[in-house]
Coordinates of C-alpha atoms in Angstrom, one line a residue:
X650 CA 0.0 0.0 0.0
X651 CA 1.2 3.4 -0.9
X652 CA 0.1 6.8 -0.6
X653 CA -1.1 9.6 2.3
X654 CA 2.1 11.3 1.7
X655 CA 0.4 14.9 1.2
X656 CA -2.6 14.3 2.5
X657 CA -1.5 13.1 5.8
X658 CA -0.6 16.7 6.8
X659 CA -4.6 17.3 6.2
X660 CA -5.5 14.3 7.1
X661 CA -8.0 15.9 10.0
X662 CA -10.4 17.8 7.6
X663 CA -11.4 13.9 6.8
X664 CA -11.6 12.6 10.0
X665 CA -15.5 12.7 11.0
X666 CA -16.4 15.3 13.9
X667 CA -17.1 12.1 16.0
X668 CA -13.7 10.6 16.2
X669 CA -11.4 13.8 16.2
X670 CA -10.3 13.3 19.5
X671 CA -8.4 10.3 20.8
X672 CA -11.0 9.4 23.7
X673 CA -13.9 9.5 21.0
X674 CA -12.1 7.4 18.3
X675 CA -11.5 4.8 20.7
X676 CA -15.4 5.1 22.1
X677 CA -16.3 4.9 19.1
X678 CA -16.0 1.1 19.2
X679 CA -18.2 0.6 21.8
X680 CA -17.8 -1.4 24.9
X681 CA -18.6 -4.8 23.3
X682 CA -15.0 -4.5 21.6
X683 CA -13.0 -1.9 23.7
X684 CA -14.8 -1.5 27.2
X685 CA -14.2 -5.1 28.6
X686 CA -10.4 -5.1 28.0
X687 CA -7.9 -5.4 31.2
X688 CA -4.7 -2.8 31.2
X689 CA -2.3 -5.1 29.8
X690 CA -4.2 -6.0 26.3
X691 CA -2.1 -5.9 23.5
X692 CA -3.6 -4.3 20.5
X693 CA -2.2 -3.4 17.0
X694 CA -3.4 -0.6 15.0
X695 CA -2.4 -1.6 11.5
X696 CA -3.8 0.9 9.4
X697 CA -3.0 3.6 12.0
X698 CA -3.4 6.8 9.9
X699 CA -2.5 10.3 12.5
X700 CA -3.2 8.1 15.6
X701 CA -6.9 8.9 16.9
X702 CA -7.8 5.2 17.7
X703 CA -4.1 4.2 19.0
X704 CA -3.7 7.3 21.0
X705 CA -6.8 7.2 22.7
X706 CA -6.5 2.8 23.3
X707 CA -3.1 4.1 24.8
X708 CA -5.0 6.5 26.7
X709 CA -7.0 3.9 28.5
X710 CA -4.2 1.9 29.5
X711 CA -3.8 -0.6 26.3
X712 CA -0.2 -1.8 25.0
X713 CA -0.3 -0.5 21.9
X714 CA 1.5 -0.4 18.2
X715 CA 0.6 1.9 15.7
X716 CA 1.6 0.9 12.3
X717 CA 1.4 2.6 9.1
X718 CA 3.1 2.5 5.3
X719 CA 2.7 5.9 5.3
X720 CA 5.7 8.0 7.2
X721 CA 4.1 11.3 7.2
X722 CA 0.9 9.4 8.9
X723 CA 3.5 7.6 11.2
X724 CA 4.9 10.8 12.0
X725 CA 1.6 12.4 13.1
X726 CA 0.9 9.3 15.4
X727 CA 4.3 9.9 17.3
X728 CA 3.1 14.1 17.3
X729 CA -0.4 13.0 18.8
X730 CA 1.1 10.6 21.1
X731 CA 3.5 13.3 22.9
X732 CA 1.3 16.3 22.9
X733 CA -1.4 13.4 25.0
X734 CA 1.7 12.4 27.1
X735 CA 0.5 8.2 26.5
X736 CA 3.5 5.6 25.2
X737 CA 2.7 3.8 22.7
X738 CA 5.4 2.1 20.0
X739 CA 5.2 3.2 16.4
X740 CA 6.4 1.3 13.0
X741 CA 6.5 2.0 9.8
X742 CA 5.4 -0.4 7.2
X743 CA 3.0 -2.5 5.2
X744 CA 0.7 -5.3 6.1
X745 CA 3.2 -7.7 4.1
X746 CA 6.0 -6.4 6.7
X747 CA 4.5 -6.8 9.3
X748 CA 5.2 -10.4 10.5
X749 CA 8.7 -10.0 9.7
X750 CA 8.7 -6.7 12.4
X751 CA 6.0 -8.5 15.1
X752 CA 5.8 -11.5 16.9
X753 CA 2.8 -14.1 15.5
X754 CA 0.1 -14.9 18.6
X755 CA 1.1 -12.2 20.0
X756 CA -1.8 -9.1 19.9
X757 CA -5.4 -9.9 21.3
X758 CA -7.0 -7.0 19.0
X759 CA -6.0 -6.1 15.5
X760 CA -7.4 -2.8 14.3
X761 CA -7.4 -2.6 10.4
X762 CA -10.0 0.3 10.1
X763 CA -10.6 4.0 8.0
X764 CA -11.6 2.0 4.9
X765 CA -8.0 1.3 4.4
X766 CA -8.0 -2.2 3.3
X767 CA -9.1 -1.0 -0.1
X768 CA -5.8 -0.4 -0.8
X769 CA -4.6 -3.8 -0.8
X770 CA -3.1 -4.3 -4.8
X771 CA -6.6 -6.5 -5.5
X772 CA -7.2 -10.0 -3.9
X773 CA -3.9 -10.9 -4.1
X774 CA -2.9 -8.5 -1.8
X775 CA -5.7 -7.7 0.4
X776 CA -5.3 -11.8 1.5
X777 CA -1.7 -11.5 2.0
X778 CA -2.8 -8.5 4.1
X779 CA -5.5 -10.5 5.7
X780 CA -3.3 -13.2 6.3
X781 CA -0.5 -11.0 8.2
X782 CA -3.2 -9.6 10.6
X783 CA -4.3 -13.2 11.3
X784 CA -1.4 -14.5 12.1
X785 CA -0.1 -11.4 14.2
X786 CA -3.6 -11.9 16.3
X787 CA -3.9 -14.6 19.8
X788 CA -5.6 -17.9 19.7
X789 CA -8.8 -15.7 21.0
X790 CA -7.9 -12.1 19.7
X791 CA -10.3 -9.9 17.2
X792 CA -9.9 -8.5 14.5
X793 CA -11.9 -5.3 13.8
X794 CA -12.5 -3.6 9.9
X795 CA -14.2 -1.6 9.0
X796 CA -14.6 -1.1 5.0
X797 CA -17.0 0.9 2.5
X798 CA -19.5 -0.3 1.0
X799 CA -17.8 -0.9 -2.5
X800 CA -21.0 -2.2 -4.1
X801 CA -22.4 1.1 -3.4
X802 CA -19.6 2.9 -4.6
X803 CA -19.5 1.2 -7.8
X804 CA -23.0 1.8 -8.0
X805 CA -22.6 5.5 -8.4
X806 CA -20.0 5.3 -11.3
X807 CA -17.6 8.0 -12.0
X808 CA -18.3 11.2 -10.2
X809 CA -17.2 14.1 -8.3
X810 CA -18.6 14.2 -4.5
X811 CA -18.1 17.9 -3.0
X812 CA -18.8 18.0 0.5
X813 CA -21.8 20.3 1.2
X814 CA -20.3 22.4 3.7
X815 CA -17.2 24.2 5.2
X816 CA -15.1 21.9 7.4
X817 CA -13.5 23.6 10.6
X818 CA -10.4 22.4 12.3
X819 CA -8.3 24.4 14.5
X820 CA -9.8 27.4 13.5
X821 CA -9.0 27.1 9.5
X822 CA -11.8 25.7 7.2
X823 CA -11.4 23.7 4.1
X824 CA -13.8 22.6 1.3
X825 CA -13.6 18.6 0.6
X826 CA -13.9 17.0 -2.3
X827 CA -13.9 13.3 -4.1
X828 CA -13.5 12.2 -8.0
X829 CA -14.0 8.3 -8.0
X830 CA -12.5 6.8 -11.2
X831 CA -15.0 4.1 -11.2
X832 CA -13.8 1.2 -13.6
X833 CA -15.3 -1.4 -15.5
X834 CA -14.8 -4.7 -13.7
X835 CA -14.0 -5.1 -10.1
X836 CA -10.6 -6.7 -10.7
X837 CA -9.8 -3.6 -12.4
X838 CA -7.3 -1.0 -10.2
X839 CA -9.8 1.9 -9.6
X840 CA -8.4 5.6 -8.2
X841 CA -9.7 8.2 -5.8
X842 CA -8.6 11.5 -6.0
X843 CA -9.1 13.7 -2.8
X844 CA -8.7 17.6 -2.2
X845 CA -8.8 19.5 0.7
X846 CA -8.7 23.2 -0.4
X847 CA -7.9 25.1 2.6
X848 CA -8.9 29.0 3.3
X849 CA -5.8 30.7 4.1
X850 CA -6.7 33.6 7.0
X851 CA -6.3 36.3 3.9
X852 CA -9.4 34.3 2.4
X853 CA -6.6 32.6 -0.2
X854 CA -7.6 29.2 -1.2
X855 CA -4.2 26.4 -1.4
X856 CA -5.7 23.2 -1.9
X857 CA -3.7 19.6 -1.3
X858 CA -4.5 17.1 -3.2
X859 CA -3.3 13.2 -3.4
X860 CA -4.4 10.3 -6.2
X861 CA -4.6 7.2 -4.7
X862 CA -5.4 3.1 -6.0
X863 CA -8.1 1.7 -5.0
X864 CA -9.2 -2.7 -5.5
X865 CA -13.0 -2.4 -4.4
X866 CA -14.3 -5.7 -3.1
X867 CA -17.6 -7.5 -2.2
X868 CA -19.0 -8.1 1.1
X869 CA -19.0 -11.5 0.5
X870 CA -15.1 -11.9 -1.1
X871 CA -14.3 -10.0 1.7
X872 CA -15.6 -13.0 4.1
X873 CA -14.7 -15.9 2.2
X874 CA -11.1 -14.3 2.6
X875 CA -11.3 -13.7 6.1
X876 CA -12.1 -17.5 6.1
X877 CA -9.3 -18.4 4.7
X878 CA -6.8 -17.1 6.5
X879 CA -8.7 -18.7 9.6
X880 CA -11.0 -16.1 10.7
X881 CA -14.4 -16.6 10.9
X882 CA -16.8 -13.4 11.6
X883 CA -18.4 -12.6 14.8
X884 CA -20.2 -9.6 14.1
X885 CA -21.0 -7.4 11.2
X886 CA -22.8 -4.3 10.7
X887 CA -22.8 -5.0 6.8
X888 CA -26.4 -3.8 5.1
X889 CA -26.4 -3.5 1.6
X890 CA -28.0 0.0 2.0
X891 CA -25.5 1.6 4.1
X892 CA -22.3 3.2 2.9
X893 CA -20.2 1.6 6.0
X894 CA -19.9 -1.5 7.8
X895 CA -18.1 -2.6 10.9
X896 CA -16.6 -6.5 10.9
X897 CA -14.7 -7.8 14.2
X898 CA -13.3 -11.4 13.0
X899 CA -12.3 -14.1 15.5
X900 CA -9.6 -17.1 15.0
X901 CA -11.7 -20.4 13.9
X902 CA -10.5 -22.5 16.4
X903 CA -11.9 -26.0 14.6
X904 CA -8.5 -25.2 12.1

């Protein structure tokens, strides 16, 4: 997985207003997956982005990594980290790397969230992905994803998505905005272009922008690979109406 080199320096104007803190992203995963966990849990954040959910499972006591291909994002987590005063170790590098840089049977939660697993180079790679996070993960650890609704996203086709309103953070306000290169068959490497045009305090607009791959997958692809690589699902928030969806995936222990 590549990208989130420019964008991770506005990565917040993305971020919804309900997790831009670290103690709401990590409520946001209710107390049937965080709430219940002792002090000394071990959880990886694999897809760690600026560090919302790992600074804020830090926060409430949790051994955690953050992990990340990105370095700019990487570099954000360790910024977040310090200005919260929580510890919490930080690595750079792919779901492929990460076995080689992690102990297996080692993490009883595995985050893999923000719709990142779309990035995986097609099913190839998001198993080889899937299969890193599986192995990383306890006999009776989670895994938790969340993912977009693809088949919705396909649905739509090609477009431009302009967010409706001004976005504030930190006092600055940006407009945000989406062009899906939607293609023809789902195999196909598909590309999302986002910019976040910032107003500049003498009303100058400077807009980042960042052009990244996406390999869109079915709901159902997404569990048969899940199976797989040992993991069978325990809950799901998957409707086919809703944009969204929320798996947490457990080790099949019949394998």
């Amino acid at each position: 997985m590549a990208g989130y080199g420019a964008l991770s320096e506005v990565y917040e104007w993305l971020i919804g207003d309900d997790r831009l803190t670290p103690a709401q992203a990590a409520a946001a995963y209710g107390t049937d997956v965080v709430g219940p966990l002792p002090p000394d849990t071990r959880v990886l954040d694999c897809s760690c982005g600026t560090g919302q959910l790992a600074v804020g499972l830090a926060g409430l006591g949790l051994d955690v990594v953050a992990a990340d291909a990105s370095e700019g994002m990487v570099r954000r987590t360790e910024r977040l980290a310090g200005e919260q005063g929580v510890p919490l170790r930080t690595l750079r590098a792919s779901w492929d790397q990460l076995p080689d840089r992690l102990e297996d049977s080692t993490f009883d939660l595995v985050f893999c969230v923000g719709n990142s697993l779309g990035h995986a180079e097609g099913a190839a790679g998001r198993l080889a992905a899937l299969e890193a996070m599986a192995r990383l993960l306890k006999p009776d650890g989670r895994l938790v994803l969340t993912s977009r609704n693809w088949e919705l996203v396909r649905s739509a086709g090609s477009r431009v998505d302009v967010r409706d309103r001004l976005i504030r953070r930190n006092d600055r306000y940006a407009v945000v905005s989406y062009y899906w290169q939607i293609e023809q068959h789902w195999e196909q490497e598909h590309f999302l272009e986002i910019v976040v045009a910032r107003i500049e305090p003498d009303r100058a607009v400077r807009p980042v922008s960042e052009r990244l791959s996406i390999w869109p997958y079915r709901y159902e692809d997404l569990v048969a690979q899940l199976r797989s690589v040992g993991l069978t699902v325990r809950t799901t928030t998957f409707d086919p109406e809703d944009d969204n969806y929320v798996v947490v995936a457990g080790r099949d222990q019949k394998r």
